[in-house]
mmCIF file of C-alpha atoms in Angstrom:
data_model
loop_
_atom_site.group_PDB
_atom_site.id
_atom_site.type_symbol
_atom_site.label_atom_id
_atom_site.label_comp_id
_atom_site.label_asym_id
_atom_site.label_seq_id
_atom_site.Cartn_x
_atom_site.Cartn_y
_atom_site.Cartn_z
ATOM 1 C CA MET A 1 0.083 18.666 11.345
ATOM 2 C CA VAL A 2 3.444 19.576 12.898
ATOM 3 C CA TYR A 3 6.237 17.840 10.984
ATOM 4 C CA ASN A 4 8.988 16.044 12.874
ATOM 5 C CA LEU A 5 12.175 15.426 10.892
ATOM 6 C CA ARG A 6 12.432 11.747 9.984
ATOM 7 C CA GLN A 7 15.673 9.802 10.269
ATOM 8 C CA CYS A 8 15.498 8.665 6.643
ATOM 9 C CA GLN A 9 14.845 12.151 5.211
ATOM 10 C CA ASN A 10 18.448 13.025 4.369
ATOM 11 C CA LYS A 11 18.922 9.556 2.935
ATOM 12 C CA LEU A 12 15.935 10.068 0.610
ATOM 13 C CA LEU A 13 17.212 13.470 -0.498
ATOM 14 C CA ASP A 14 20.664 12.057 -1.230
ATOM 15 C CA LEU A 15 19.148 9.103 -3.074
ATOM 16 C CA LYS A 16 17.044 11.417 -5.243
ATOM 17 C CA LYS A 17 20.230 13.042 -6.595
ATOM 18 C CA LYS A 18 21.463 9.718 -7.953
ATOM 19 C CA ASP A 19 20.374 7.885 -11.069
ATOM 20 C CA ARG A 20 18.943 5.015 -9.017
ATOM 21 C CA GLY A 21 16.746 7.604 -7.278
ATOM 22 C CA ARG A 22 14.650 8.158 -10.419
ATOM 23 C CA MET A 23 12.156 5.760 -8.857
ATOM 24 C CA ILE A 24 11.818 5.450 -5.078
ATOM 25 C CA ALA A 25 9.313 3.178 -3.331
ATOM 26 C CA LEU A 26 8.487 4.419 0.182
ATOM 27 C CA THR A 27 6.475 1.830 2.070
ATOM 28 C CA GLY A 28 5.192 1.395 5.603
ATOM 29 C CA ALA A 29 2.046 0.928 7.676
ATOM 30 C CA ARG A 30 -0.946 3.221 7.234
ATOM 31 C CA GLN A 31 -0.545 6.579 9.024
ATOM 32 C CA VAL A 32 3.217 6.380 9.664
ATOM 33 C CA GLY A 33 3.727 9.580 7.669
ATOM 34 C CA LYS A 34 4.701 8.485 4.153
ATOM 35 C CA THR A 35 2.755 11.220 2.369
ATOM 36 C CA THR A 36 3.882 13.889 4.836
ATOM 37 C CA LEU A 37 7.508 12.834 4.417
ATOM 38 C CA ALA A 38 7.229 12.834 0.621
ATOM 39 C CA LYS A 39 5.674 16.312 0.649
ATOM 40 C CA ASN A 40 8.467 17.678 2.831
ATOM 41 C CA CYS A 41 11.250 16.012 0.864
ATOM 42 C CA PHE A 42 9.863 16.805 -2.576
ATOM 43 C CA PRO A 43 7.481 19.793 -2.264
ATOM 44 C CA GLU A 44 7.798 20.566 -5.976
ATOM 45 C CA LEU A 45 6.247 17.238 -7.045
ATOM 46 C CA PRO A 46 2.471 16.809 -7.547
ATOM 47 C CA ILE A 47 0.778 14.017 -5.560
ATOM 48 C CA LEU A 48 -1.782 11.733 -7.176
ATOM 49 C CA SER A 49 -3.746 9.365 -4.933
ATOM 50 C CA MET A 50 -4.792 5.916 -6.099
ATOM 51 C CA ASP A 51 -6.997 5.465 -3.013
ATOM 52 C CA SER A 52 -10.059 6.917 -4.751
ATOM 53 C CA PRO A 53 -11.638 4.501 -7.284
ATOM 54 C CA LEU A 54 -12.718 7.382 -9.535
ATOM 55 C CA GLU A 55 -9.253 8.955 -9.674
ATOM 56 C CA ARG A 56 -7.663 5.545 -10.034
ATOM 57 C CA GLU A 57 -9.716 4.700 -13.112
ATOM 58 C CA THR A 58 -8.766 8.020 -14.704
ATOM 59 C CA TYR A 59 -5.021 7.492 -14.281
ATOM 60 C CA LEU A 60 -5.194 3.870 -15.374
ATOM 61 C CA ARG A 61 -6.316 5.084 -18.809
ATOM 62 C CA TYR A 62 -3.234 7.290 -19.259
ATOM 63 C CA THR A 63 -0.718 6.207 -21.889
ATOM 64 C CA PRO A 64 3.040 6.559 -21.231
ATOM 65 C CA ALA A 65 3.049 9.590 -23.525
ATOM 66 C CA GLN A 66 0.280 11.218 -21.475
ATOM 67 C CA TRP A 67 2.155 10.567 -18.254
ATOM 68 C CA GLN A 68 5.299 12.108 -19.752
ATOM 69 C CA ALA A 69 3.398 15.168 -20.941
ATOM 70 C CA ASN A 70 1.341 15.771 -17.785
ATOM 71 C CA TYR A 71 3.304 14.256 -14.900
ATOM 72 C CA PRO A 72 6.990 13.763 -15.817
ATOM 73 C CA ARG A 73 7.899 13.912 -12.096
ATOM 74 C CA VAL A 74 5.204 12.710 -9.718
ATOM 75 C CA ILE A 75 4.372 11.148 -6.351
ATOM 76 C CA LEU A 76 1.878 8.259 -6.590
ATOM 77 C CA ASP A 77 0.165 7.598 -3.257
ATOM 78 C CA GLU A 78 -1.342 4.183 -2.325
ATOM 79 C CA VAL A 79 -0.040 2.924 -5.658
ATOM 80 C CA GLN A 80 -0.579 -0.708 -4.642
ATOM 81 C CA LYS A 81 -4.330 -0.053 -5.128
ATOM 82 C CA ALA A 82 -3.642 0.206 -8.895
ATOM 83 C CA PRO A 83 -1.620 -2.926 -9.742
ATOM 84 C CA ASP A 84 -2.325 -2.518 -13.475
ATOM 85 C CA LEU A 85 -0.448 0.780 -13.362
ATOM 86 C CA PHE A 86 2.933 -0.834 -12.701
ATOM 87 C CA GLU A 87 3.458 -1.895 -16.312
ATOM 88 C CA THR A 88 2.732 1.653 -17.480
ATOM 89 C CA ILE A 89 5.195 3.029 -14.909
ATOM 90 C CA LYS A 90 7.790 0.596 -16.219
ATOM 91 C CA SER A 91 7.234 1.777 -19.793
ATOM 92 C CA CYS A 92 7.526 5.411 -18.707
ATOM 93 C CA TYR A 93 10.735 4.715 -16.803
ATOM 94 C CA ASP A 94 12.349 2.851 -19.700
ATOM 95 C CA ARG A 95 11.133 5.173 -22.463
ATOM 96 C CA TYR A 96 11.682 8.593 -20.864
ATOM 97 C CA PRO A 97 14.955 9.009 -18.920
ATOM 98 C CA GLU A 98 13.802 12.364 -17.508
ATOM 99 C CA MET A 99 10.762 10.883 -15.735
ATOM 100 C CA GLU A 100 10.867 10.420 -11.958
ATOM 101 C CA PHE A 101 8.478 8.563 -9.652
ATOM 102 C CA ILE A 102 7.979 8.419 -5.884
ATOM 103 C CA LEU A 103 5.770 5.414 -5.101
ATOM 104 C CA LEU A 104 4.006 5.357 -1.726
ATOM 105 C CA GLY A 105 2.267 2.250 -0.400
ATOM 106 C CA SER A 106 0.859 0.963 2.890
ATOM 107 C CA SER A 107 0.921 -2.690 1.871
ATOM 108 C CA GLN A 108 4.382 -4.176 1.758
ATOM 109 C CA PHE A 109 3.058 -7.296 0.052
ATOM 110 C CA LEU A 110 1.038 -5.625 -2.709
ATOM 111 C CA LEU A 111 3.586 -2.892 -3.412
ATOM 112 C CA MET A 112 6.515 -5.296 -3.449
ATOM 113 C CA LYS A 113 4.557 -7.724 -5.620
ATOM 114 C CA GLY A 114 4.175 -4.976 -8.215
ATOM 115 C CA ILE A 115 7.859 -4.075 -7.952
ATOM 116 C CA ARG A 116 8.980 -7.699 -8.260
ATOM 117 C CA GLU A 117 6.798 -8.341 -11.287
ATOM 118 C CA SER A 118 7.294 -5.083 -13.174
ATOM 119 C CA LEU A 119 9.845 -2.762 -11.591
ATOM 120 C CA ALA A 120 12.619 -5.087 -10.427
ATOM 121 C CA GLY A 121 15.986 -3.353 -10.673
ATOM 122 C CA ARG A 122 14.344 0.035 -11.196
ATOM 123 C CA ALA A 123 12.912 1.029 -7.808
ATOM 124 C CA ALA A 124 15.017 1.959 -4.769
ATOM 125 C CA ILE A 125 13.110 0.846 -1.654
ATOM 126 C CA GLN A 126 12.860 2.601 1.718
ATOM 127 C CA ASN A 127 10.731 1.421 4.642
ATOM 128 C CA LEU A 128 9.151 3.949 6.996
ATOM 129 C CA TYR A 129 8.223 3.068 10.581
ATOM 130 C CA PRO A 130 6.355 4.871 13.349
ATOM 131 C CA TYR A 131 8.364 7.557 15.144
ATOM 132 C CA SER A 132 11.533 6.484 16.909
ATOM 133 C CA LEU A 133 12.524 8.067 20.218
ATOM 134 C CA LEU A 134 14.759 10.561 18.391
ATOM 135 C CA GLU A 135 11.955 11.502 16.021
ATOM 136 C CA ILE A 136 9.509 12.099 18.860
ATOM 137 C CA ALA A 137 12.139 14.394 20.376
ATOM 138 C CA LYS A 138 12.419 16.270 17.035
ATOM 139 C CA LYS A 139 16.023 15.093 16.643
ATOM 140 C CA GLY A 140 15.600 12.942 13.566
ATOM 141 C CA ASP A 141 18.851 14.215 12.057
ATOM 142 C CA ASN A 142 20.896 12.976 15.059
ATOM 143 C CA ARG A 143 22.469 9.600 15.639
ATOM 144 C CA SER A 144 21.432 7.549 18.640
ATOM 145 C CA LEU A 145 24.021 5.871 20.835
ATOM 146 C CA LEU A 146 22.906 2.495 19.458
ATOM 147 C CA GLU A 147 23.532 3.622 15.887
ATOM 148 C CA GLU A 148 27.025 4.769 16.897
ATOM 149 C CA LEU A 149 27.692 1.354 18.450
ATOM 150 C CA LEU A 150 26.470 -0.464 15.337
ATOM 151 C CA LEU A 151 28.457 1.750 12.977
ATOM 152 C CA ASN A 152 31.641 1.249 15.024
ATOM 153 C CA PRO A 153 31.381 -2.210 16.622
ATOM 154 C CA ASP A 154 35.144 -2.416 17.250
ATOM 155 C CA SER A 155 35.003 0.562 19.607
ATOM 156 C CA ALA A 156 31.594 -0.144 21.150
ATOM 157 C CA ALA A 157 32.925 -0.885 24.653
ATOM 158 C CA GLN A 158 35.195 2.167 24.615
ATOM 159 C CA ASN A 159 32.226 4.315 23.591
ATOM 160 C CA LEU A 160 30.304 3.173 26.661
ATOM 161 C CA GLN A 161 33.278 3.661 28.971
ATOM 162 C CA THR A 162 33.637 7.304 27.979
ATOM 163 C CA ARG A 163 29.985 8.293 28.519
ATOM 164 C CA PRO A 164 29.652 11.037 31.200
ATOM 165 C CA PRO A 165 28.553 9.445 34.508
ATOM 166 C CA ASP A 166 26.122 12.283 35.236
ATOM 167 C CA GLU A 167 24.354 11.976 31.880
ATOM 168 C CA HIS A 168 21.074 10.995 33.547
ATOM 169 C CA LEU A 169 21.087 14.213 35.611
ATOM 170 C CA LYS A 170 20.919 16.496 32.583
ATOM 171 C CA ASP A 171 17.706 18.254 31.517
ATOM 172 C CA ALA A 172 17.947 16.503 28.150
ATOM 173 C CA TYR A 173 17.675 13.120 29.878
ATOM 174 C CA ALA A 174 14.546 14.165 31.759
ATOM 175 C CA LEU A 175 12.929 15.241 28.476
ATOM 176 C CA ALA A 176 14.014 12.028 26.743
ATOM 177 C CA SER A 177 12.531 10.058 29.650
ATOM 178 C CA LYS A 178 9.187 11.771 29.094
ATOM 179 C CA HIS A 179 9.310 10.917 25.381
ATOM 180 C CA TRP A 180 10.207 7.286 26.151
ATOM 181 C CA GLU A 181 7.215 6.943 28.486
ATOM 182 C CA ALA A 182 4.966 8.269 25.706
ATOM 183 C CA LEU A 183 6.495 5.763 23.269
ATOM 184 C CA GLU A 184 5.896 2.880 25.687
ATOM 185 C CA GLN A 185 2.321 3.902 26.412
ATOM 186 C CA PHE A 186 1.048 5.120 23.035
ATOM 187 C CA GLY A 187 3.610 4.012 20.453
ATOM 188 C CA GLY A 188 5.107 6.137 17.713
ATOM 189 C CA MET A 189 2.289 6.935 15.287
ATOM 190 C CA PRO A 190 2.940 10.568 14.268
ATOM 191 C CA ALA A 191 -0.637 11.751 14.841
ATOM 192 C CA LEU A 192 -0.420 10.874 18.543
ATOM 193 C CA HIS A 193 2.528 13.218 19.137
ATOM 194 C CA GLN A 194 0.831 16.382 17.917
ATOM 195 C CA PRO A 195 0.396 19.296 20.331
ATOM 196 C CA GLY A 196 -3.053 19.668 21.868
ATOM 197 C CA TRP A 197 -3.872 15.959 22.089
ATOM 198 C CA ASP A 198 -4.814 14.470 25.459
ATOM 199 C CA ASP A 199 -4.694 10.804 26.454
ATOM 200 C CA THR A 200 -8.353 10.247 25.611
ATOM 201 C CA ASP A 201 -7.736 11.512 22.072
ATOM 202 C CA ARG A 202 -4.799 9.134 21.745
ATOM 203 C CA TYR A 203 -6.682 6.090 23.012
ATOM 204 C CA GLU A 204 -9.638 6.779 20.703
ATOM 205 C CA TRP A 205 -7.357 7.367 17.700
ATOM 206 C CA LEU A 206 -5.657 4.014 18.307
ATOM 207 C CA GLU A 207 -9.013 2.224 18.541
ATOM 208 C CA ASP A 208 -10.098 3.806 15.247
ATOM 209 C CA TYR A 209 -6.755 2.875 13.678
ATOM 210 C CA SER A 210 -7.120 -0.784 14.672
ATOM 211 C CA LEU A 211 -10.642 -0.879 13.267
ATOM 212 C CA ALA A 212 -9.515 0.738 9.999
ATOM 213 C CA TYR A 213 -6.712 -1.821 9.720
ATOM 214 C CA LEU A 214 -9.215 -4.679 9.984
ATOM 215 C CA GLN A 215 -11.702 -3.151 7.572
ATOM 216 C CA ARG A 216 -9.309 -1.805 4.932
ATOM 217 C CA ASP A 217 -5.731 -3.067 5.022
ATOM 218 C CA LEU A 218 -6.596 -6.633 5.945
ATOM 219 C CA GLN A 219 -9.302 -6.820 3.299
ATOM 220 C CA ASP A 220 -6.773 -5.624 0.702
ATOM 221 C CA LEU A 221 -4.364 -8.357 1.760
ATOM 222 C CA ALA A 222 -6.471 -11.378 2.591
ATOM 223 C CA LYS A 223 -10.003 -10.893 1.202
ATOM 224 C CA LEU A 224 -11.356 -12.639 4.294
ATOM 225 C CA ASP A 225 -15.023 -13.621 4.375
ATOM 226 C CA ARG A 226 -15.088 -13.505 8.173
ATOM 227 C CA LEU A 227 -12.941 -11.281 10.372
ATOM 228 C CA GLU A 228 -13.704 -12.981 13.698
ATOM 229 C CA PRO A 229 -11.002 -15.704 13.448
ATOM 230 C CA PHE A 230 -8.391 -13.109 12.537
ATOM 231 C CA VAL A 231 -9.441 -10.834 15.406
ATOM 232 C CA ARG A 232 -9.036 -13.731 17.849
ATOM 233 C CA ALA A 233 -5.635 -14.651 16.421
ATOM 234 C CA GLN A 234 -4.542 -11.003 16.472
ATOM 235 C CA LYS A 235 -5.425 -10.641 20.169
ATOM 236 C CA ILE A 236 -3.629 -13.850 21.099
ATOM 237 C CA ALA A 237 -0.575 -12.745 19.116
ATOM 238 C CA ALA A 238 -0.674 -9.412 20.965
ATOM 239 C CA LEU A 239 -0.671 -11.273 24.274
ATOM 240 C CA ARG A 240 2.408 -13.193 23.131
ATOM 241 C CA THR A 241 4.633 -10.316 22.046
ATOM 242 C CA ALA A 242 8.333 -10.919 22.791
ATOM 243 C CA GLN A 243 7.729 -14.684 22.876
ATOM 244 C CA PRO A 244 8.586 -17.495 20.438
ATOM 245 C CA ILE A 245 5.550 -18.314 18.321
ATOM 246 C CA ASN A 246 4.260 -21.868 18.192
ATOM 247 C CA TYR A 247 1.713 -21.825 15.396
ATOM 248 C CA SER A 248 -0.044 -24.973 16.618
ATOM 249 C CA ALA A 249 -0.529 -23.495 20.094
ATOM 250 C CA LEU A 250 -1.732 -20.215 18.590
ATOM 251 C CA ALA A 251 -4.171 -22.126 16.378
ATOM 252 C CA ARG A 252 -5.635 -24.045 19.324
ATOM 253 C CA ALA A 253 -6.086 -20.866 21.351
ATOM 254 C CA ALA A 254 -7.759 -19.054 18.431
ATOM 255 C CA ASP A 255 -9.805 -22.099 17.348
ATOM 256 C CA ILE A 256 -8.356 -22.135 13.843
ATOM 257 C CA SER A 257 -6.064 -24.459 11.908
ATOM 258 C CA ALA A 258 -2.267 -24.197 12.203
ATOM 259 C CA PRO A 259 -1.850 -23.197 8.510
ATOM 260 C CA THR A 260 -4.474 -20.468 9.000
ATOM 261 C CA ALA A 261 -2.662 -19.237 12.107
ATOM 262 C CA LYS A 262 0.583 -19.052 10.163
ATOM 263 C CA ASN A 263 -1.153 -17.123 7.369
ATOM 264 C CA PHE A 264 -2.632 -14.651 9.863
ATOM 265 C CA ILE A 265 0.759 -13.934 11.402
ATOM 266 C CA HIS A 266 2.110 -13.481 7.882
ATOM 267 C CA TYR A 267 -0.597 -10.886 7.205
ATOM 268 C CA LEU A 268 0.400 -9.043 10.384
ATOM 269 C CA GLU A 269 4.034 -9.053 9.294
ATOM 270 C CA ILE A 270 3.569 -7.867 5.708
ATOM 271 C CA SER A 271 1.301 -5.050 6.892
ATOM 272 C CA TYR A 272 4.026 -3.836 9.312
ATOM 273 C CA GLN A 273 2.170 -4.726 12.512
ATOM 274 C CA VAL A 274 4.716 -7.289 13.749
ATOM 275 C CA LYS A 275 8.262 -8.419 13.100
ATOM 276 C CA MET A 276 9.353 -12.047 13.367
ATOM 277 C CA ILE A 277 12.890 -12.461 14.722
ATOM 278 C CA PRO A 278 14.463 -15.794 13.708
ATOM 279 C CA SER A 279 16.110 -18.111 16.176
ATOM 280 C CA TRP A 280 19.906 -18.375 16.028
ATOM 281 C CA THR A 281 21.765 -21.633 15.498
ATOM 282 C CA ARG A 282 25.136 -22.373 13.916
ATOM 283 C CA ASN A 283 23.286 -24.131 11.100
ATOM 284 C CA HIS A 284 21.885 -21.351 8.905
ATOM 285 C CA GLU A 285 19.228 -23.612 7.376
ATOM 286 C CA LYS A 286 17.851 -24.564 10.794
ATOM 287 C CA ARG A 287 17.362 -20.883 11.616
ATOM 288 C CA LEU A 288 14.489 -20.953 9.155
ATOM 289 C CA SER A 289 12.738 -23.910 10.805
ATOM 290 C CA LYS A 290 13.063 -23.055 14.512
ATOM 291 C CA MET A 291 10.392 -21.003 16.265
ATOM 292 C CA PRO A 292 10.756 -17.267 15.573
ATOM 293 C CA LYS A 293 10.056 -14.661 18.238
ATOM 294 C CA LEU A 294 7.209 -12.240 17.604
ATOM 295 C CA HIS A 295 7.478 -8.514 18.350
ATOM 296 C CA PHE A 296 4.738 -5.945 17.836
ATOM 297 C CA LEU A 297 6.364 -2.951 16.184
ATOM 298 C CA ASP A 298 4.190 -0.346 17.871
ATOM 299 C CA ALA A 299 3.273 -0.487 21.546
ATOM 300 C CA GLY A 300 0.231 1.743 21.125
ATOM 301 C CA VAL A 301 -1.294 -0.388 18.373
ATOM 302 C CA ARG A 302 -0.730 -3.533 20.428
ATOM 303 C CA ARG A 303 -2.307 -1.970 23.523
ATOM 304 C CA SER A 304 -5.335 -0.854 21.531
ATOM 305 C CA ILE A 305 -5.871 -4.440 20.358
ATOM 306 C CA LEU A 306 -5.867 -5.587 23.993
ATOM 307 C CA LYS A 307 -7.620 -2.437 25.300
ATOM 308 C CA LYS A 308 -4.816 -2.110 27.825
ATOM 309 C CA ARG A 309 -3.991 1.162 29.575
ATOM 310 C CA GLY A 310 -2.009 0.109 32.632
ATOM 311 C CA ILE A 311 1.700 -0.075 33.343
ATOM 312 C CA LEU A 312 4.087 -2.019 31.130
ATOM 313 C CA ASP A 313 5.191 -5.584 31.726
ATOM 314 C CA GLY A 314 8.546 -7.107 30.810
ATOM 315 C CA HIS A 315 7.403 -8.452 27.445
ATOM 316 C CA GLU A 316 6.127 -5.025 26.378
ATOM 317 C CA PHE A 317 9.390 -3.423 27.436
ATOM 318 C CA GLU A 318 11.374 -5.962 25.412
ATOM 319 C CA SER A 319 9.239 -5.418 22.295
ATOM 320 C CA THR A 320 9.614 -1.638 22.584
ATOM 321 C CA VAL A 321 13.398 -2.038 22.767
ATOM 322 C CA ALA A 322 13.378 -4.524 19.869
ATOM 323 C CA SER A 323 11.218 -2.197 17.788
ATOM 324 C CA GLU A 324 13.651 0.702 18.240
ATOM 325 C CA ILE A 325 16.534 -1.524 17.154
ATOM 326 C CA ILE A 326 14.592 -2.733 14.107
ATOM 327 C CA LYS A 327 13.815 0.875 13.095
ATOM 328 C CA ILE A 328 17.481 1.874 13.297
ATOM 329 C CA VAL A 329 18.904 -1.172 11.500
ATOM 330 C CA ASP A 330 16.342 -1.149 8.696
ATOM 331 C CA THR A 331 16.058 2.626 8.184
ATOM 332 C CA HIS A 332 19.812 3.039 7.798
ATOM 333 C CA ARG A 333 20.382 -0.308 6.048
ATOM 334 C CA LEU A 334 23.003 -1.281 8.617
ATOM 335 C CA PRO A 335 24.736 -4.627 7.960
ATOM 336 C CA TRP A 336 23.341 -6.345 11.060
ATOM 337 C CA GLN A 337 20.960 -9.301 11.341
ATOM 338 C CA LEU A 338 18.679 -9.810 14.344
ATOM 339 C CA HIS A 339 18.150 -13.147 16.094
ATOM 340 C CA HIS A 340 17.032 -14.499 19.418
ATOM 341 C CA LEU A 341 18.825 -17.386 21.119
ATOM 342 C CA ARG A 342 17.851 -20.193 23.468
ATOM 343 C CA THR A 343 20.732 -22.320 24.715
ATOM 344 C CA SER A 344 20.626 -26.062 25.329
ATOM 345 C CA ASP A 345 20.570 -25.458 29.086
ATOM 346 C CA GLY A 346 17.505 -23.202 28.863
ATOM 347 C CA ARG A 347 19.150 -19.766 28.946
ATOM 348 C CA GLU A 348 17.677 -17.157 26.616
ATOM 349 C CA ILE A 349 19.235 -14.137 24.942
ATOM 350 C CA ASP A 350 16.520 -11.680 23.970
ATOM 351 C CA LEU A 351 18.343 -10.206 20.977
ATOM 352 C CA LEU A 352 21.507 -11.319 19.246
ATOM 353 C CA LEU A 353 22.738 -8.806 16.663
ATOM 354 C CA GLU A 354 25.024 -10.373 14.056
ATOM 355 C CA HIS A 355 27.660 -8.505 12.033
ATOM 356 C CA GLU A 356 30.401 -9.948 9.847
ATOM 357 C CA LYS A 357 32.829 -8.961 12.629
ATOM 358 C CA GLY A 358 30.875 -10.597 15.440
ATOM 359 C CA TYR A 359 27.878 -10.323 17.746
ATOM 360 C CA ILE A 360 26.274 -7.939 20.222
ATOM 361 C CA ALA A 361 24.066 -9.730 22.753
ATOM 362 C CA ILE A 362 21.209 -7.858 24.423
ATOM 363 C CA GLU A 363 19.080 -8.731 27.440
ATOM 364 C CA CYS A 364 16.054 -6.531 28.211
ATOM 365 C CA LYS A 365 15.295 -6.148 31.923
ATOM 366 C CA MET A 366 12.580 -3.836 33.199
ATOM 367 C CA THR A 367 14.438 -3.062 36.425
ATOM 368 C CA ASP A 368 15.476 0.244 38.003
ATOM 369 C CA HIS A 369 18.563 -1.336 39.609
ATOM 370 C CA ALA A 370 20.589 -3.596 37.323
ATOM 371 C CA THR A 371 23.036 -6.008 38.969
ATOM 372 C CA ARG A 372 25.347 -8.766 37.802
ATOM 373 C CA HIS A 373 22.393 -11.126 38.176
ATOM 374 C CA GLU A 374 20.753 -9.535 35.121
ATOM 375 C CA ALA A 375 23.826 -10.522 33.075
ATOM 376 C CA ARG A 376 23.852 -14.181 34.094
ATOM 377 C CA HIS A 377 22.622 -15.497 30.723
ATOM 378 C CA PHE A 378 25.715 -14.094 29.010
ATOM 379 C CA LYS A 379 27.915 -16.626 30.824
ATOM 380 C CA ASP A 380 29.956 -18.733 28.363
ATOM 381 C CA LEU A 381 27.907 -17.355 25.457
ATOM 382 C CA SER A 382 31.038 -16.735 23.379
ATOM 383 C CA GLU A 383 31.756 -20.487 23.417
ATOM 384 C CA ILE A 384 28.475 -21.164 21.590
ATOM 385 C CA LEU A 385 28.858 -18.599 18.829
ATOM 386 C CA ASP A 386 30.740 -18.974 15.566
ATOM 387 C CA LYS A 387 32.150 -15.419 15.578
ATOM 388 C CA PRO A 388 33.555 -13.163 18.295
ATOM 389 C CA LEU A 389 31.173 -11.777 20.902
ATOM 390 C CA LEU A 390 31.905 -8.045 20.799
ATOM 391 C CA LEU A 391 29.662 -6.716 23.567
ATOM 392 C CA ASN A 392 26.981 -7.742 26.061
ATOM 393 C CA LEU A 393 24.293 -5.205 26.949
ATOM 394 C CA VAL A 394 21.642 -5.275 29.646
ATOM 395 C CA VAL A 395 19.050 -2.706 28.527
ATOM 396 C CA SER A 396 17.036 -1.635 31.540
ATOM 397 C CA LYS A 397 15.432 1.345 33.285
ATOM 398 C CA ASP A 398 18.533 1.822 35.438
ATOM 399 C CA THR A 399 19.940 5.276 34.624
ATOM 400 C CA GLU A 400 23.540 4.411 35.520
ATOM 401 C CA ILE A 401 25.805 3.089 32.778
ATOM 402 C CA GLN A 402 27.809 0.485 34.655
ATOM 403 C CA GLN A 403 30.073 -2.416 33.836
ATOM 404 C CA LEU A 404 28.529 -5.658 35.073
ATOM 405 C CA SER A 405 31.515 -7.890 34.396
ATOM 406 C CA ASP A 406 35.220 -7.293 34.987
ATOM 407 C CA ALA A 407 36.544 -10.113 32.804
ATOM 408 C CA GLY A 408 36.038 -11.530 29.348
ATOM 409 C CA VAL A 409 33.552 -9.919 26.992
ATOM 410 C CA PRO A 410 32.647 -6.320 27.975
ATOM 411 C CA THR A 411 29.268 -6.357 29.711
ATOM 412 C CA TYR A 412 27.381 -3.157 30.492
ATOM 413 C CA ASN A 413 24.051 -1.985 31.784
ATOM 414 C CA ILE A 414 22.489 0.960 29.984
ATOM 415 C CA SER A 415 19.019 2.466 30.128
ATOM 416 C CA ALA A 416 16.822 2.254 27.048
ATOM 417 C CA ILE A 417 16.578 6.038 27.085
ATOM 418 C CA GLN A 418 20.375 6.451 26.886
ATOM 419 C CA LEU A 419 20.727 3.769 24.214
ATOM 420 C CA PHE A 420 18.196 5.312 21.845
ATOM 421 C CA SER A 421 18.834 9.024 22.550
#
């Protein structure tokens, strides 16, 4: 498999040089490239898989002294499959300062449960997501425009003002546009972006992936006796991407109870299929009780659930944009929190990014020609918020970076391709 540089690779290499890098937990959905990344970052380390029951039983019998003698520096793949091993890893870590572990796991819940119970304060954690736009373009060591804006929020508007007006005419933009279309249609799973694959291969791979998720990952998490209720709930959730989730309504549609519906969505979230974005209010406690907005993290996986192959709709576009933002914020541990906002008069802000210095508001519009009308929901938004509103962005398919408001908070249109390239 051709290896595309991942955006977290340099961060992992830097972390490994520090004392807190003696134990690194790399977690993410199945097939996002955890093992491949670990091999490329640490080619000198042996890899032991806990996926095989026979191998797992062998390693579970090792004493700390045997681990130190045979594998003083090691990568443990699918380590959440061997929960009894965590106590041994803890003993090795505490007893032998020279020992180093890279823990790989495709279940956030099971891996983090083991870390919480046995390895708290010892493991440095890094999440890995499907390819971002930059990673598809083999530019994983570059910064996107969005990352620049988030790293320097005080100069965000100035950064947009100084972008070259003919940026969308460059060859690089045309190539980025092609990569963005692939991301929208098939998602970012690394296998799908290998040379020699055609669309039929990609569709069939995604169908197999969804089936494997139901038969393996879900069984690890939930131990369900019957998959049919979950499959129904999963499809309904996929239909409602980029929408606030009402668990009672979801339960009625899937013919299950509301608590079961909430549990199913939780399973989707802890297995990296979806992300729940909380609603914003001034009262921080109420943010936890108001309806969150659901976003599927990978467009291709969502489309395979629905068996959809046509053009995108507005909700899919919004979730693709949200997913790219989530990848950037979480991968680089940027000090921003994501919310969505619905005002008392019915206006909605798709994404509200919160920093200690203020907010960036984002509206996602799948239009080729952005106008001031697309920015109408930003009106008087700063009067609602409890910190300064730093920037308003309409993220669209319009290739021209343009200012949509002449007064007050800087308001710009920018294409998704420019924002994430």
